[in-house]
Short mmCIF file of C-alpha atoms and ligand atoms in Angstrom, two decimals:
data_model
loop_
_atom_site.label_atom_id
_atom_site.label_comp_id
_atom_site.label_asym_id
_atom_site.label_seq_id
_atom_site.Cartn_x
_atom_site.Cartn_y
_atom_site.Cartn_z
CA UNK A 294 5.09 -6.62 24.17
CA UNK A 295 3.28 -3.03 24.92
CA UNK A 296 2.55 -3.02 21.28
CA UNK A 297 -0.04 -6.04 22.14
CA UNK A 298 -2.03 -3.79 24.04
CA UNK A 299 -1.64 -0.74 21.70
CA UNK A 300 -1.51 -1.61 17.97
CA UNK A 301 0.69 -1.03 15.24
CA UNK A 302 1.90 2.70 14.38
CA UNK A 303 5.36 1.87 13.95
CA UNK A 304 8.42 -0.30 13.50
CA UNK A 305 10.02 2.52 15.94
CA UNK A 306 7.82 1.14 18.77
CA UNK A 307 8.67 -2.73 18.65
CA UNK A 308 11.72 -4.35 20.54
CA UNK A 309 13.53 -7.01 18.84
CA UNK A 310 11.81 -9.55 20.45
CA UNK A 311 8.44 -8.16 19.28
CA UNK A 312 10.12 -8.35 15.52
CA UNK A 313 11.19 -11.78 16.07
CA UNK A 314 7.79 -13.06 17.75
CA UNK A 315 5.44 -11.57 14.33
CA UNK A 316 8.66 -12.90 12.17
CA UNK A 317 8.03 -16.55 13.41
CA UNK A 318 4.06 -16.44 13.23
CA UNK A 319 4.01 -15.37 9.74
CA UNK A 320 6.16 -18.56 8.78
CA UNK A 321 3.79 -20.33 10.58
CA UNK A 322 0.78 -18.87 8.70
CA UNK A 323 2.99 -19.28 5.51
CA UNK A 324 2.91 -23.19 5.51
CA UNK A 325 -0.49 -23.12 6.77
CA UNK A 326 -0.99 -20.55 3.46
CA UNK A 327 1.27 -23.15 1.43
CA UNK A 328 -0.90 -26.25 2.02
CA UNK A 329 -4.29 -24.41 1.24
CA UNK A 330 -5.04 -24.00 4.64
CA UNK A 331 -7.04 -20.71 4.43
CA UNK A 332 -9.87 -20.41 6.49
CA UNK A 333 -8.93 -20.31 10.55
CA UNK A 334 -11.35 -19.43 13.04
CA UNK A 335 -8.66 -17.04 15.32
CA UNK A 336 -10.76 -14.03 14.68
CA UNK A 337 -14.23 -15.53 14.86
CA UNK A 338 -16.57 -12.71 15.69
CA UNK A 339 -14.01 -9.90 15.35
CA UNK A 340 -14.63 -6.91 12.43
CA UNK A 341 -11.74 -5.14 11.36
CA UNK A 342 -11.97 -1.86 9.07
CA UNK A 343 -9.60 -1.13 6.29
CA UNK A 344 -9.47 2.71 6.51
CA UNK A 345 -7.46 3.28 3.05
CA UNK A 346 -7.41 7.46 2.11
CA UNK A 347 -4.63 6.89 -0.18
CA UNK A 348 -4.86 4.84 -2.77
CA UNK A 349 -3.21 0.60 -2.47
CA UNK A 350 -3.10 -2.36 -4.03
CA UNK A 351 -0.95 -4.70 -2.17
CA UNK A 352 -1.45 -3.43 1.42
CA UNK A 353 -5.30 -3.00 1.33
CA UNK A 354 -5.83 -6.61 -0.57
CA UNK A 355 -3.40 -8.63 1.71
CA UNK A 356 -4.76 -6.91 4.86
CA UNK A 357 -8.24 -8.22 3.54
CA UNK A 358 -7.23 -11.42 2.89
CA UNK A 359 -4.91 -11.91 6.18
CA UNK A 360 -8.19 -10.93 8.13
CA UNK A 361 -10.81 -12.93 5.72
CA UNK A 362 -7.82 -15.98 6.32
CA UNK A 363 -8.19 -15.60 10.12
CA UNK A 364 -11.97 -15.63 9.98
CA UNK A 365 -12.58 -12.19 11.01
CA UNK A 366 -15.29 -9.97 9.14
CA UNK A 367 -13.71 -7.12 7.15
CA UNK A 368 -14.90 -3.93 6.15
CA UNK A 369 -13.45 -2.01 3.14
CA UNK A 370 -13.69 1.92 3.46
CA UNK A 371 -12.38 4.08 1.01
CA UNK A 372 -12.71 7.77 0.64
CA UNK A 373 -14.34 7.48 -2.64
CA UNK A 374 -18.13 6.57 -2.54
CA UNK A 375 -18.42 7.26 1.47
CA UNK A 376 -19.45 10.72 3.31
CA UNK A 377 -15.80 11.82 3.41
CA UNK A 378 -16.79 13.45 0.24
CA UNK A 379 -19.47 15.32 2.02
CA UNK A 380 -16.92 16.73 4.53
CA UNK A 381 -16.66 14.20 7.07
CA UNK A 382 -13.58 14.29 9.29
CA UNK A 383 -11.12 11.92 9.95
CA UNK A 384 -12.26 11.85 13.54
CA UNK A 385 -16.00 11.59 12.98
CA UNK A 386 -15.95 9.39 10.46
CA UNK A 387 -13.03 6.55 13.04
CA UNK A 388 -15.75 7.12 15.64
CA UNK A 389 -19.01 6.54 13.39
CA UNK A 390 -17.61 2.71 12.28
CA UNK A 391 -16.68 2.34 16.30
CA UNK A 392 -19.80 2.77 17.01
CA UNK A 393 -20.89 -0.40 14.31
CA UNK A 394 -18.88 -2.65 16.77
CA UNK A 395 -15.53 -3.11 15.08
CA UNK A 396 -12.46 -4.41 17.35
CA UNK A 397 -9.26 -3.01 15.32
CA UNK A 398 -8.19 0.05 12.87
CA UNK A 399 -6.10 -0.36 9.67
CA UNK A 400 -5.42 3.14 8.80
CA UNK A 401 -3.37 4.30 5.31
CA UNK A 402 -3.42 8.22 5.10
CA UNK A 403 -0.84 11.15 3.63
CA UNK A 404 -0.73 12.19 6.90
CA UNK A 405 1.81 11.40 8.88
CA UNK A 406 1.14 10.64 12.67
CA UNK A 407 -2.56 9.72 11.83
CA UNK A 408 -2.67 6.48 13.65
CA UNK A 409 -1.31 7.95 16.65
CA UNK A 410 -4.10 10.54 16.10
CA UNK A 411 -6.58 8.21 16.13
CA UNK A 412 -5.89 6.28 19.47
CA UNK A 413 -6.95 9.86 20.94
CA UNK A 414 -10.29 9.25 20.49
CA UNK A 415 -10.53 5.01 20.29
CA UNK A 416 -9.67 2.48 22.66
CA UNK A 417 -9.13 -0.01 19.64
CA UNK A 418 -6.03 -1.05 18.33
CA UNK A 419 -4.90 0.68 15.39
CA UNK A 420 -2.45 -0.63 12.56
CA UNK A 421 -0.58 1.87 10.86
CA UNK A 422 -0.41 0.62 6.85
CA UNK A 423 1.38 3.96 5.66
CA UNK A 424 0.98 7.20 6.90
CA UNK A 425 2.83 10.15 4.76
CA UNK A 426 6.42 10.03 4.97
CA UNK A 427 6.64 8.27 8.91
CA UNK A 428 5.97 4.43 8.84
CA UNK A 429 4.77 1.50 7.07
CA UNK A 430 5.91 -1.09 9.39
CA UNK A 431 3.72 -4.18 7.99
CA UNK A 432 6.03 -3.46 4.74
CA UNK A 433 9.01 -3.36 6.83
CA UNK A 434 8.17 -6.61 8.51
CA UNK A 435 7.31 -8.27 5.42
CA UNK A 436 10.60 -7.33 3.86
CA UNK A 437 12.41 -8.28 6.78
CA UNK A 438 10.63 -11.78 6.35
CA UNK A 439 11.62 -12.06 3.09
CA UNK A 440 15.04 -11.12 4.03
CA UNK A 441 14.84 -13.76 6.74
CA UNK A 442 13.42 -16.64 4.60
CA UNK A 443 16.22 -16.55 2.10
CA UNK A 444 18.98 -15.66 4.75
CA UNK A 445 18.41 -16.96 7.59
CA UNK A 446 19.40 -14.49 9.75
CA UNK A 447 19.25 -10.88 9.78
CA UNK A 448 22.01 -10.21 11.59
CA UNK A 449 25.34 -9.03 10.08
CA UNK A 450 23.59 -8.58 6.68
CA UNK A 451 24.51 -5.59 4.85
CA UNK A 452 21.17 -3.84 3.39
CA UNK A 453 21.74 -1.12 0.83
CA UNK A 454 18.54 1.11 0.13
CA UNK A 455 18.59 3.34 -3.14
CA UNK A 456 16.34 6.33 -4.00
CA UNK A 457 13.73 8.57 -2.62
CA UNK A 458 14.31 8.06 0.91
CA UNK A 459 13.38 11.01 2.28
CA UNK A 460 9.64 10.90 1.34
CA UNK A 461 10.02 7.03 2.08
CA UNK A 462 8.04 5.49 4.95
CA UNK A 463 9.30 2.13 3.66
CA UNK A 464 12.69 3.80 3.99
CA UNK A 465 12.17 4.74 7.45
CA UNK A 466 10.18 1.81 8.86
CA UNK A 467 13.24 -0.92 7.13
CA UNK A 468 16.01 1.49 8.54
CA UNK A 469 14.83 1.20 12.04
CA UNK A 470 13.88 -2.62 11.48
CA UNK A 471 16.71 -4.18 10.13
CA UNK A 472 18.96 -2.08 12.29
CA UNK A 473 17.83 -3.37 15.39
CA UNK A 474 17.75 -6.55 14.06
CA UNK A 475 21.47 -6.19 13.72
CA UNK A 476 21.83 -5.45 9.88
CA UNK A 477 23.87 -2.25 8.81
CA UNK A 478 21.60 -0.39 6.44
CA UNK A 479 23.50 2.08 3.86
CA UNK A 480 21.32 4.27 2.08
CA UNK A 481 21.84 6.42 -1.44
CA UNK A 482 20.67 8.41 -3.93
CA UNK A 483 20.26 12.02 -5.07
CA UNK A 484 21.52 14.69 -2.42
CA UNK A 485 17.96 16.26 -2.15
CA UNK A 486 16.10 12.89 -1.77
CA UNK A 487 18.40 11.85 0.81
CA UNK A 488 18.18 13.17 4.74
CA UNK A 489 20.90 13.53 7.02
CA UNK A 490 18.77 12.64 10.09
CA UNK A 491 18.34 8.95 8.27
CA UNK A 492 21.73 8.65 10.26
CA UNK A 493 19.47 8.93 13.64
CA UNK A 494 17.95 5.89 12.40
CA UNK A 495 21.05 3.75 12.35
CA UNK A 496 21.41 4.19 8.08
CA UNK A 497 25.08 4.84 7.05
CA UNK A 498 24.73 7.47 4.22
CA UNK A 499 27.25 6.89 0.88
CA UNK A 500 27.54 9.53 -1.70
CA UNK A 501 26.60 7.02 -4.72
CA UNK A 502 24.48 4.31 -5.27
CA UNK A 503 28.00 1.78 -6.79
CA UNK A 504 29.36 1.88 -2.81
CA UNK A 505 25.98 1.50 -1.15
CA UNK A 506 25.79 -1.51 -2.99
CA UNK A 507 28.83 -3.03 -3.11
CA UNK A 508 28.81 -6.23 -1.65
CA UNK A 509 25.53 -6.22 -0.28
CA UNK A 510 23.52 -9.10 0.79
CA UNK A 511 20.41 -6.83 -0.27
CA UNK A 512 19.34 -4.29 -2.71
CA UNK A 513 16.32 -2.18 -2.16
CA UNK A 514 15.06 -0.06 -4.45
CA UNK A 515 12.17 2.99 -3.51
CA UNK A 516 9.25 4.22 -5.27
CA UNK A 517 10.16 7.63 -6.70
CA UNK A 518 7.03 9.33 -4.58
CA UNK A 519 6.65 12.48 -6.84
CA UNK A 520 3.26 12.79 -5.17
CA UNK A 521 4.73 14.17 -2.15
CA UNK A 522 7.41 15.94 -4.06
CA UNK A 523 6.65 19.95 -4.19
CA UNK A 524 9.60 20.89 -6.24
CA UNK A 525 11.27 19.46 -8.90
CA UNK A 526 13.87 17.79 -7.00
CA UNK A 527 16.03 16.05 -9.70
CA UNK A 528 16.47 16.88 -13.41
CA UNK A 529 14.39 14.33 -14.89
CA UNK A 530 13.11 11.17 -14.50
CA UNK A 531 15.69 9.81 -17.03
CA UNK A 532 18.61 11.25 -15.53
CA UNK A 533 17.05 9.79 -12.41
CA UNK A 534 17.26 6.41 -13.76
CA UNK A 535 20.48 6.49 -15.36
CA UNK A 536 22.35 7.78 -12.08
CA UNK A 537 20.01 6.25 -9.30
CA UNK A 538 18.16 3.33 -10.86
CA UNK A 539 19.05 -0.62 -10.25
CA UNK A 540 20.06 -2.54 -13.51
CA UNK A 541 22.39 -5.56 -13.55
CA UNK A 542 25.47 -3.62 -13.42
CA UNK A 543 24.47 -2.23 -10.35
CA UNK A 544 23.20 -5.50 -8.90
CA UNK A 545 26.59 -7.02 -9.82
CA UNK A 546 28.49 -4.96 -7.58
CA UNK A 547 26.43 -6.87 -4.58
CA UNK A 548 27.44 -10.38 -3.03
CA UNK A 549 26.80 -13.04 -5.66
CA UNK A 550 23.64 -14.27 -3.83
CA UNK A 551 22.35 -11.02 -2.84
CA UNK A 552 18.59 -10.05 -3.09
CA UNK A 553 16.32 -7.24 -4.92
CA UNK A 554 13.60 -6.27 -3.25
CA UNK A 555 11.01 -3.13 -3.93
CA UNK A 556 7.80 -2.46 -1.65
CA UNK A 557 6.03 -1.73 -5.50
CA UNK A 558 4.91 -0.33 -7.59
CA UNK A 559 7.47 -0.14 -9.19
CA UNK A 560 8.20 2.25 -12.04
CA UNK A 561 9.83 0.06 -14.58
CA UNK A 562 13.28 1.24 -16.05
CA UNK A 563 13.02 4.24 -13.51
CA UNK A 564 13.80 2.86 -10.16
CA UNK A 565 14.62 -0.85 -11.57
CA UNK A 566 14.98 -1.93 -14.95
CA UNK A 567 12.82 -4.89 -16.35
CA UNK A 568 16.00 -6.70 -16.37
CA UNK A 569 16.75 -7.19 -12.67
CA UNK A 570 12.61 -6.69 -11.75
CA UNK A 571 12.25 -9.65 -13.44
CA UNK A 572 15.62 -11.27 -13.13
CA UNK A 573 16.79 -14.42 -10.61
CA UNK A 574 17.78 -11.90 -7.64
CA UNK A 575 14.32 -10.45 -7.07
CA UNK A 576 12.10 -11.48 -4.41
CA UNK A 577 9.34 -8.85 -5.20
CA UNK A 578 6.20 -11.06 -5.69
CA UNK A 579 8.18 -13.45 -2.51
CA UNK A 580 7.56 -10.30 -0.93
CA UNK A 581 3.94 -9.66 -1.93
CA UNK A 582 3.10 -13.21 -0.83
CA UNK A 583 4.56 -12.66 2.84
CA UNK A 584 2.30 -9.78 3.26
CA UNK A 585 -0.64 -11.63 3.54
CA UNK A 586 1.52 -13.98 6.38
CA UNK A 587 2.80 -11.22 8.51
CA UNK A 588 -0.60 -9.18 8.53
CA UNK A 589 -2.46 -11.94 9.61
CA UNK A 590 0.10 -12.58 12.76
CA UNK A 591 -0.29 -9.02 13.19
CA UNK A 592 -3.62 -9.09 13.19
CA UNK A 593 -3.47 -12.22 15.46
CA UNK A 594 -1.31 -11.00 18.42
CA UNK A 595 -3.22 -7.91 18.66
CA UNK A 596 -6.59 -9.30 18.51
CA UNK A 597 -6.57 -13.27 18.94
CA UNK A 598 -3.45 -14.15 20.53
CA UNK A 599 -1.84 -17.79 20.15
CA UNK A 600 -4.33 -19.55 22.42
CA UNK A 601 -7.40 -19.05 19.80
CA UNK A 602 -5.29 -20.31 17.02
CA UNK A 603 -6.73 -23.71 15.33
CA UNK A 604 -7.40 -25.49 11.60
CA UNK A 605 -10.90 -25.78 10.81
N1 CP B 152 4.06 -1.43 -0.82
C1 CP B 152 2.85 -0.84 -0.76
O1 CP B 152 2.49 -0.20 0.25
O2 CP B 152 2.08 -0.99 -1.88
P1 CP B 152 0.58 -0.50 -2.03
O3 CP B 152 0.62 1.01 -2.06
O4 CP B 152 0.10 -1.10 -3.30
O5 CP B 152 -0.19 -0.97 -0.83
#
């Protein structure tokens, strides 16, 4: 459990045990979530900073709430509106809001390693919610959940992931994850979008989407992330979807009862078409709602711990 002591910066640093341990919390904060039970007093006292430099919707929010949930006071910072935009560093700025008295670090940034940076110069823990193309392991955990809730078990599930993998920390983070939860993840798409050293991960690489899928228990499609894309790196975006994207007869290639998921946002008829986003097989929005659940036992077992945990 070194993570405990540490914080968050990546899937890579958990054992299985640590997986299974957040895994079982989050249920737990599910049903509390389930029967309106949304105001604990775990993090009484405690003020946790949402350091977002790239933009979010689904992290930032459901790190707020998981926090606001838990009872701990939250601060919001984004780059826009503070004294970034007067040139202040990274480093200046993580020890200015130390220095207010907060007790934990949610970091989002297009660099990778930047959480890592950070515990350089703060003896906080810091939660990695995306840096560049490394890690976002609350997404990982969250789809894992997900996984888990409709499953069962993660082990001896076969997990195909489709796209843009190799600017994917969702990619990355879920490769690690679900391997060492004993899943075997294949991965696919375009030649240029998809690195051999995913194999040092555990992925099993396939030459076309139709055999990564086939008979998979679940589908995972990728945001195309032509933000981080220097070159053009496939013909179009419409050639993109007609050789790489998920529609049903993709999805009917996998088991019968297999799942869709995508970490969002989702570029409709690109990476997904409207058909299977918002057909019977996808547990996107399941997957938005168990973000909230797994950041705030995150958030608990590095700041509370069990023992503080009560209904009020
Ligand atoms: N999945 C994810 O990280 O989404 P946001 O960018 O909206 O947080």
């Amino acid at each position: 459990m070194m993570f405990k002591n540490y914080g968050l910066l990546g899937i890579e640093h958990l054992e299985k045990e640590d997986i299974e341990e957040i895994l079982d919390l989050a249920f737990v904060y599910k049903d509390y979530i389930n029967k309106g039970i949304k105001k604990l007093s775990t993090l009484r006292g405690k003020s946790i900073v949402n350091l977002f430099y790239e933009p979010s919707t689904r992290t930032k929010n459901s790190f707020e709430l998981a926090a606001k949930y838990l009872g701990a006071n939250v601060i919001n910072f984004t780059t826009q509106g503070s004294s970034v935009q007067k040139g202040e560093i990274l480093k200046d700025t993580v020890i200015t809001l130390t220095a207010m008295g907060i007790d934990a670090v949610v970091i989002r940034h297009n660099m990778s390693g930047t959480p890592m940076y950070l515990k350089k110069y703060i003896n906080l823990p810091v939660i990695n919610a995306g840096d560049g193309m490394h890690e976002h392991p609350t997404q990982a955990l969250l789809d894992m959940m997900t996984v888990k809730e409709y499953k069962g078990t993660l082990k001896g599930l076969k997990v195909a992931i489709i796209g843009d993998i190799v600017h994917s920390r969702v990619a990355k983070s879920n490769i690690i994850g679900f391997s060492k939860m004993g899943s075997k993840v294949y991965i696919a798409g375009p030649c240029t979008l998809v690195p051999e050293i995913a194999k040092k991960f555990g992925a099993i690489v396939k030459n076309n989407v139709e055999e990564a899928v086939e008979g998979a228990d679940v589908v995972m499609g990728l945001r195309l992330q032509l933000e981080r894309q220097k070159k053009n790196l496939f013909p179009s975006t419409g050639e993109y979807a007609k050789y790489y994207g998920i529609n049903s007869k993709v999805l009917n290639l996998a088991k019968q009862d297999a799942l869709l998921l995508h970490p969002g946002p989702v570029n409709r008829e690109i990476e997904l078409t409207s058909e299977v986003m918002d057909g019977e097989k996808s547990c996107i929005r399941e997957q938005v709602t168990n973000g909230v659940a797994i950041r705030m036992a995150v958030l608990n077992l590095l700041l509370g711990g069990k023992e503080y945990e009560k209904v009020i």
